[in-house]
């Protein structure tokens, strides 16, 4: 499974971005489906960060292209939320945390499910 975290600069030690659709980067984390351990991490630029309009939709399109199944970040705007939900991407909203902290909260929840 792949998890995307809306980040300011990228990486697990970065902070979660203030806005979902306009986050400068997404830190993508590949997670082992069996034991929920991190297999690989990489950073992609968010095309929505420089969009004149439709930033949330462009961000979601990028996540779909990357094969993401979970998105972590601040609350997405209404258009982005509809696009995320209709594409089957689960949303976890966190602000004021490092990417690694938010990811651990989500993984802990998945391990308990």
mmCIF file with all atom_site columns, C-alpha atoms in Angstrom:
data_model
loop_
_atom_site.group_PDB
_atom_site.id
_atom_site.type_symbol
_atom_site.label_atom_id
_atom_site.label_alt_id
_atom_site.label_comp_id
_atom_site.label_asym_id
_atom_site.label_entity_id
_atom_site.label_seq_id
_atom_site.pdbx_PDB_ins_code
_atom_site.Cartn_x
_atom_site.Cartn_y
_atom_site.Cartn_z
_atom_site.occupancy
_atom_site.B_iso_or_equiv
_atom_site.pdbx_formal_charge
_atom_site.auth_seq_id
_atom_site.auth_comp_id
_atom_site.auth_asym_id
_atom_site.auth_atom_id
_atom_site.pdbx_PDB_model_num
ATOM 1   C CA . UNK A 1 1   ? 0.000   0.000  0.000   1.00 0.00 ? 1   UNK A CA 1
ATOM 2   C CA . UNK A 1 2   ? 1.112   3.579  -0.587  1.00 0.00 ? 2   UNK A CA 1
ATOM 3   C CA . UNK A 1 3   ? 0.535   6.475  1.782   1.00 0.00 ? 3   UNK A CA 1
ATOM 4   C CA . UNK A 1 4   ? 0.900   10.111 0.701   1.00 0.00 ? 4   UNK A CA 1
ATOM 5   C CA . UNK A 1 5   ? 1.661   12.788 3.264   1.00 0.00 ? 5   UNK A CA 1
ATOM 6   C CA . UNK A 1 6   ? 1.204   16.451 2.310   1.00 0.00 ? 6   UNK A CA 1
ATOM 7   C CA . UNK A 1 7   ? 4.530   18.024 3.312   1.00 0.00 ? 7   UNK A CA 1
ATOM 8   C CA . UNK A 1 8   ? 6.253   21.398 3.144   1.00 0.00 ? 8   UNK A CA 1
ATOM 9   C CA . UNK A 1 9   ? 9.635   20.249 1.762   1.00 0.00 ? 9   UNK A CA 1
ATOM 10  C CA . UNK A 1 10  ? 9.394   16.473 1.701   1.00 0.00 ? 10  UNK A CA 1
ATOM 11  C CA . UNK A 1 11  ? 10.529  13.569 3.830   1.00 0.00 ? 11  UNK A CA 1
ATOM 12  C CA . UNK A 1 12  ? 9.342   11.924 7.013   1.00 0.00 ? 12  UNK A CA 1
ATOM 13  C CA . UNK A 1 13  ? 11.115  14.476 9.208   1.00 0.00 ? 13  UNK A CA 1
ATOM 14  C CA . UNK A 1 14  ? 9.276   17.351 7.525   1.00 0.00 ? 14  UNK A CA 1
ATOM 15  C CA . UNK A 1 15  ? 6.119   18.976 8.860   1.00 0.00 ? 15  UNK A CA 1
ATOM 16  C CA . UNK A 1 16  ? 2.673   18.394 7.452   1.00 0.00 ? 16  UNK A CA 1
ATOM 17  C CA . UNK A 1 17  ? 1.771   21.213 5.076   1.00 0.00 ? 17  UNK A CA 1
ATOM 18  C CA . UNK A 1 18  ? -0.762  23.858 6.050   1.00 0.00 ? 18  UNK A CA 1
ATOM 19  C CA . UNK A 1 19  ? -2.945  23.276 2.983   1.00 0.00 ? 19  UNK A CA 1
ATOM 20  C CA . UNK A 1 20  ? -3.631  19.994 1.218   1.00 0.00 ? 20  UNK A CA 1
ATOM 21  C CA . UNK A 1 21  ? -4.114  21.070 -2.403  1.00 0.00 ? 21  UNK A CA 1
ATOM 22  C CA . UNK A 1 22  ? -1.300  23.599 -2.270  1.00 0.00 ? 22  UNK A CA 1
ATOM 23  C CA . UNK A 1 23  ? 1.201   21.474 -0.333  1.00 0.00 ? 23  UNK A CA 1
ATOM 24  C CA . UNK A 1 24  ? 4.568   21.869 -2.074  1.00 0.00 ? 24  UNK A CA 1
ATOM 25  C CA . UNK A 1 25  ? 5.338   18.143 -1.907  1.00 0.00 ? 25  UNK A CA 1
ATOM 26  C CA . UNK A 1 26  ? 3.902   14.758 -1.120  1.00 0.00 ? 26  UNK A CA 1
ATOM 27  C CA . UNK A 1 27  ? 6.052   12.305 0.769   1.00 0.00 ? 27  UNK A CA 1
ATOM 28  C CA . UNK A 1 28  ? 5.069   8.879  -0.544  1.00 0.00 ? 28  UNK A CA 1
ATOM 29  C CA . UNK A 1 29  ? 5.615   5.907  1.739   1.00 0.00 ? 29  UNK A CA 1
ATOM 30  C CA . UNK A 1 30  ? 5.303   2.336  0.532   1.00 0.00 ? 30  UNK A CA 1
ATOM 31  C CA . UNK A 1 31  ? 4.064   0.115  3.352   1.00 0.00 ? 31  UNK A CA 1
ATOM 32  C CA . UNK A 1 32  ? 4.228   -3.679 3.560   1.00 0.00 ? 32  UNK A CA 1
ATOM 33  C CA . UNK A 1 33  ? 0.605   -4.894 3.607   1.00 0.00 ? 33  UNK A CA 1
ATOM 34  C CA . UNK A 1 34  ? 1.368   -7.740 6.010   1.00 0.00 ? 34  UNK A CA 1
ATOM 35  C CA . UNK A 1 35  ? 3.319   -6.154 8.860   1.00 0.00 ? 35  UNK A CA 1
ATOM 36  C CA . UNK A 1 36  ? 2.711   -2.444 8.086   1.00 0.00 ? 36  UNK A CA 1
ATOM 37  C CA . UNK A 1 37  ? 6.442   -1.698 8.005   1.00 0.00 ? 37  UNK A CA 1
ATOM 38  C CA . UNK A 1 38  ? 7.950   0.987  5.784   1.00 0.00 ? 38  UNK A CA 1
ATOM 39  C CA . UNK A 1 39  ? 9.511   -0.458 2.624   1.00 0.00 ? 39  UNK A CA 1
ATOM 40  C CA . UNK A 1 40  ? 10.411  2.727  0.727   1.00 0.00 ? 40  UNK A CA 1
ATOM 41  C CA . UNK A 1 41  ? 9.976   6.487  0.920   1.00 0.00 ? 41  UNK A CA 1
ATOM 42  C CA . UNK A 1 42  ? 10.234  9.095  -1.835  1.00 0.00 ? 42  UNK A CA 1
ATOM 43  C CA . UNK A 1 43  ? 9.099   12.660 -2.477  1.00 0.00 ? 43  UNK A CA 1
ATOM 44  C CA . UNK A 1 44  ? 7.105   14.023 -5.426  1.00 0.00 ? 44  UNK A CA 1
ATOM 45  C CA . UNK A 1 45  ? 6.266   17.612 -6.250  1.00 0.00 ? 45  UNK A CA 1
ATOM 46  C CA . UNK A 1 46  ? 2.611   18.544 -6.074  1.00 0.00 ? 46  UNK A CA 1
ATOM 47  C CA . UNK A 1 47  ? 1.396   20.091 -9.344  1.00 0.00 ? 47  UNK A CA 1
ATOM 48  C CA . UNK A 1 48  ? -1.439  21.696 -7.378  1.00 0.00 ? 48  UNK A CA 1
ATOM 49  C CA . UNK A 1 49  ? 1.001   23.879 -5.460  1.00 0.00 ? 49  UNK A CA 1
ATOM 50  C CA . UNK A 1 50  ? 1.498   26.138 -8.494  1.00 0.00 ? 50  UNK A CA 1
ATOM 51  C CA . UNK A 1 51  ? -1.921  25.786 -10.114 1.00 0.00 ? 51  UNK A CA 1
ATOM 52  C CA . UNK A 1 52  ? -3.915  28.944 -10.755 1.00 0.00 ? 52  UNK A CA 1
ATOM 53  C CA . UNK A 1 53  ? -7.103  27.081 -9.939  1.00 0.00 ? 53  UNK A CA 1
ATOM 54  C CA . UNK A 1 54  ? -8.151  23.510 -9.245  1.00 0.00 ? 54  UNK A CA 1
ATOM 55  C CA . UNK A 1 55  ? -5.209  22.887 -6.911  1.00 0.00 ? 55  UNK A CA 1
ATOM 56  C CA . UNK A 1 56  ? -6.984  20.190 -4.911  1.00 0.00 ? 56  UNK A CA 1
ATOM 57  C CA . UNK A 1 57  ? -8.051  18.266 -8.005  1.00 0.00 ? 57  UNK A CA 1
ATOM 58  C CA . UNK A 1 58  ? -4.535  18.429 -9.483  1.00 0.00 ? 58  UNK A CA 1
ATOM 59  C CA . UNK A 1 59  ? -3.112  17.178 -6.178  1.00 0.00 ? 59  UNK A CA 1
ATOM 60  C CA . UNK A 1 60  ? -5.539  14.256 -6.107  1.00 0.00 ? 60  UNK A CA 1
ATOM 61  C CA . UNK A 1 61  ? -4.746  13.386 -9.739  1.00 0.00 ? 61  UNK A CA 1
ATOM 62  C CA . UNK A 1 62  ? -1.071  13.153 -8.774  1.00 0.00 ? 62  UNK A CA 1
ATOM 63  C CA . UNK A 1 63  ? -1.899  10.824 -5.884  1.00 0.00 ? 63  UNK A CA 1
ATOM 64  C CA . UNK A 1 64  ? -3.972  8.626  -8.185  1.00 0.00 ? 64  UNK A CA 1
ATOM 65  C CA . UNK A 1 65  ? -1.048  8.463  -10.654 1.00 0.00 ? 65  UNK A CA 1
ATOM 66  C CA . UNK A 1 66  ? 1.228   7.386  -7.782  1.00 0.00 ? 66  UNK A CA 1
ATOM 67  C CA . UNK A 1 67  ? -1.175  4.598  -6.758  1.00 0.00 ? 67  UNK A CA 1
ATOM 68  C CA . UNK A 1 68  ? -1.851  6.017  -3.299  1.00 0.00 ? 68  UNK A CA 1
ATOM 69  C CA . UNK A 1 69  ? -4.527  4.423  -1.098  1.00 0.00 ? 69  UNK A CA 1
ATOM 70  C CA . UNK A 1 70  ? -4.200  6.695  1.981   1.00 0.00 ? 70  UNK A CA 1
ATOM 71  C CA . UNK A 1 71  ? -3.661  10.465 2.147   1.00 0.00 ? 71  UNK A CA 1
ATOM 72  C CA . UNK A 1 72  ? -2.483  12.267 5.284   1.00 0.00 ? 72  UNK A CA 1
ATOM 73  C CA . UNK A 1 73  ? -2.543  16.022 5.677   1.00 0.00 ? 73  UNK A CA 1
ATOM 74  C CA . UNK A 1 74  ? -4.697  18.941 6.699   1.00 0.00 ? 74  UNK A CA 1
ATOM 75  C CA . UNK A 1 75  ? -8.383  18.825 5.837   1.00 0.00 ? 75  UNK A CA 1
ATOM 76  C CA . UNK A 1 76  ? -8.694  18.889 2.046   1.00 0.00 ? 76  UNK A CA 1
ATOM 77  C CA . UNK A 1 77  ? -11.022 21.360 0.380   1.00 0.00 ? 77  UNK A CA 1
ATOM 78  C CA . UNK A 1 78  ? -14.476 20.166 -0.661  1.00 0.00 ? 78  UNK A CA 1
ATOM 79  C CA . UNK A 1 79  ? -13.565 19.415 -4.291  1.00 0.00 ? 79  UNK A CA 1
ATOM 80  C CA . UNK A 1 80  ? -10.414 17.535 -3.298  1.00 0.00 ? 80  UNK A CA 1
ATOM 81  C CA . UNK A 1 81  ? -12.333 15.590 -0.649  1.00 0.00 ? 81  UNK A CA 1
ATOM 82  C CA . UNK A 1 82  ? -14.940 14.451 -3.178  1.00 0.00 ? 82  UNK A CA 1
ATOM 83  C CA . UNK A 1 83  ? -12.177 13.440 -5.614  1.00 0.00 ? 83  UNK A CA 1
ATOM 84  C CA . UNK A 1 84  ? -10.290 11.549 -2.894  1.00 0.00 ? 84  UNK A CA 1
ATOM 85  C CA . UNK A 1 85  ? -13.392 9.713  -1.716  1.00 0.00 ? 85  UNK A CA 1
ATOM 86  C CA . UNK A 1 86  ? -14.565 8.862  -5.241  1.00 0.00 ? 86  UNK A CA 1
ATOM 87  C CA . UNK A 1 87  ? -11.131 7.439  -6.079  1.00 0.00 ? 87  UNK A CA 1
ATOM 88  C CA . UNK A 1 88  ? -11.129 5.263  -2.954  1.00 0.00 ? 88  UNK A CA 1
ATOM 89  C CA . UNK A 1 89  ? -8.301  7.116  -1.193  1.00 0.00 ? 89  UNK A CA 1
ATOM 90  C CA . UNK A 1 90  ? -8.830  7.178  2.581   1.00 0.00 ? 90  UNK A CA 1
ATOM 91  C CA . UNK A 1 91  ? -8.149  10.523 4.243   1.00 0.00 ? 91  UNK A CA 1
ATOM 92  C CA . UNK A 1 92  ? -6.570  11.094 7.657   1.00 0.00 ? 92  UNK A CA 1
ATOM 93  C CA . UNK A 1 93  ? -6.420  14.721 8.781   1.00 0.00 ? 93  UNK A CA 1
ATOM 94  C CA . UNK A 1 94  ? -3.587  15.928 10.995  1.00 0.00 ? 94  UNK A CA 1
ATOM 95  C CA . UNK A 1 95  ? -1.993  19.346 11.455  1.00 0.00 ? 95  UNK A CA 1
ATOM 96  C CA . UNK A 1 96  ? 0.964   20.474 13.525  1.00 0.00 ? 96  UNK A CA 1
ATOM 97  C CA . UNK A 1 97  ? 2.762   17.138 13.363  1.00 0.00 ? 97  UNK A CA 1
ATOM 98  C CA . UNK A 1 98  ? 5.850   15.831 11.654  1.00 0.00 ? 98  UNK A CA 1
ATOM 99  C CA . UNK A 1 99  ? 5.075   13.496 8.762   1.00 0.00 ? 99  UNK A CA 1
ATOM 100 C CA . UNK A 1 100 ? 6.588   10.551 10.657  1.00 0.00 ? 100 UNK A CA 1
ATOM 101 C CA . UNK A 1 101 ? 4.348   11.169 13.693  1.00 0.00 ? 101 UNK A CA 1
ATOM 102 C CA . UNK A 1 102 ? 1.183   11.301 11.600  1.00 0.00 ? 102 UNK A CA 1
ATOM 103 C CA . UNK A 1 103 ? 2.208   8.194  9.663   1.00 0.00 ? 103 UNK A CA 1
ATOM 104 C CA . UNK A 1 104 ? 2.797   6.292  12.906  1.00 0.00 ? 104 UNK A CA 1
ATOM 105 C CA . UNK A 1 105 ? -0.683  7.242  14.161  1.00 0.00 ? 105 UNK A CA 1
ATOM 106 C CA . UNK A 1 106 ? -2.242  5.899  10.939  1.00 0.00 ? 106 UNK A CA 1
ATOM 107 C CA . UNK A 1 107 ? -0.144  2.719  10.997  1.00 0.00 ? 107 UNK A CA 1
ATOM 108 C CA . UNK A 1 108 ? -1.059  2.117  14.630  1.00 0.00 ? 108 UNK A CA 1
ATOM 109 C CA . UNK A 1 109 ? -4.730  2.376  13.703  1.00 0.00 ? 109 UNK A CA 1
ATOM 110 C CA . UNK A 1 110 ? -4.249  -0.029 10.779  1.00 0.00 ? 110 UNK A CA 1
ATOM 111 C CA . UNK A 1 111 ? -2.431  -2.545 13.005  1.00 0.00 ? 111 UNK A CA 1
ATOM 112 C CA . UNK A 1 112 ? -5.346  -2.502 15.463  1.00 0.00 ? 112 UNK A CA 1
ATOM 113 C CA . UNK A 1 113 ? -7.978  -3.010 12.749  1.00 0.00 ? 113 UNK A CA 1
#
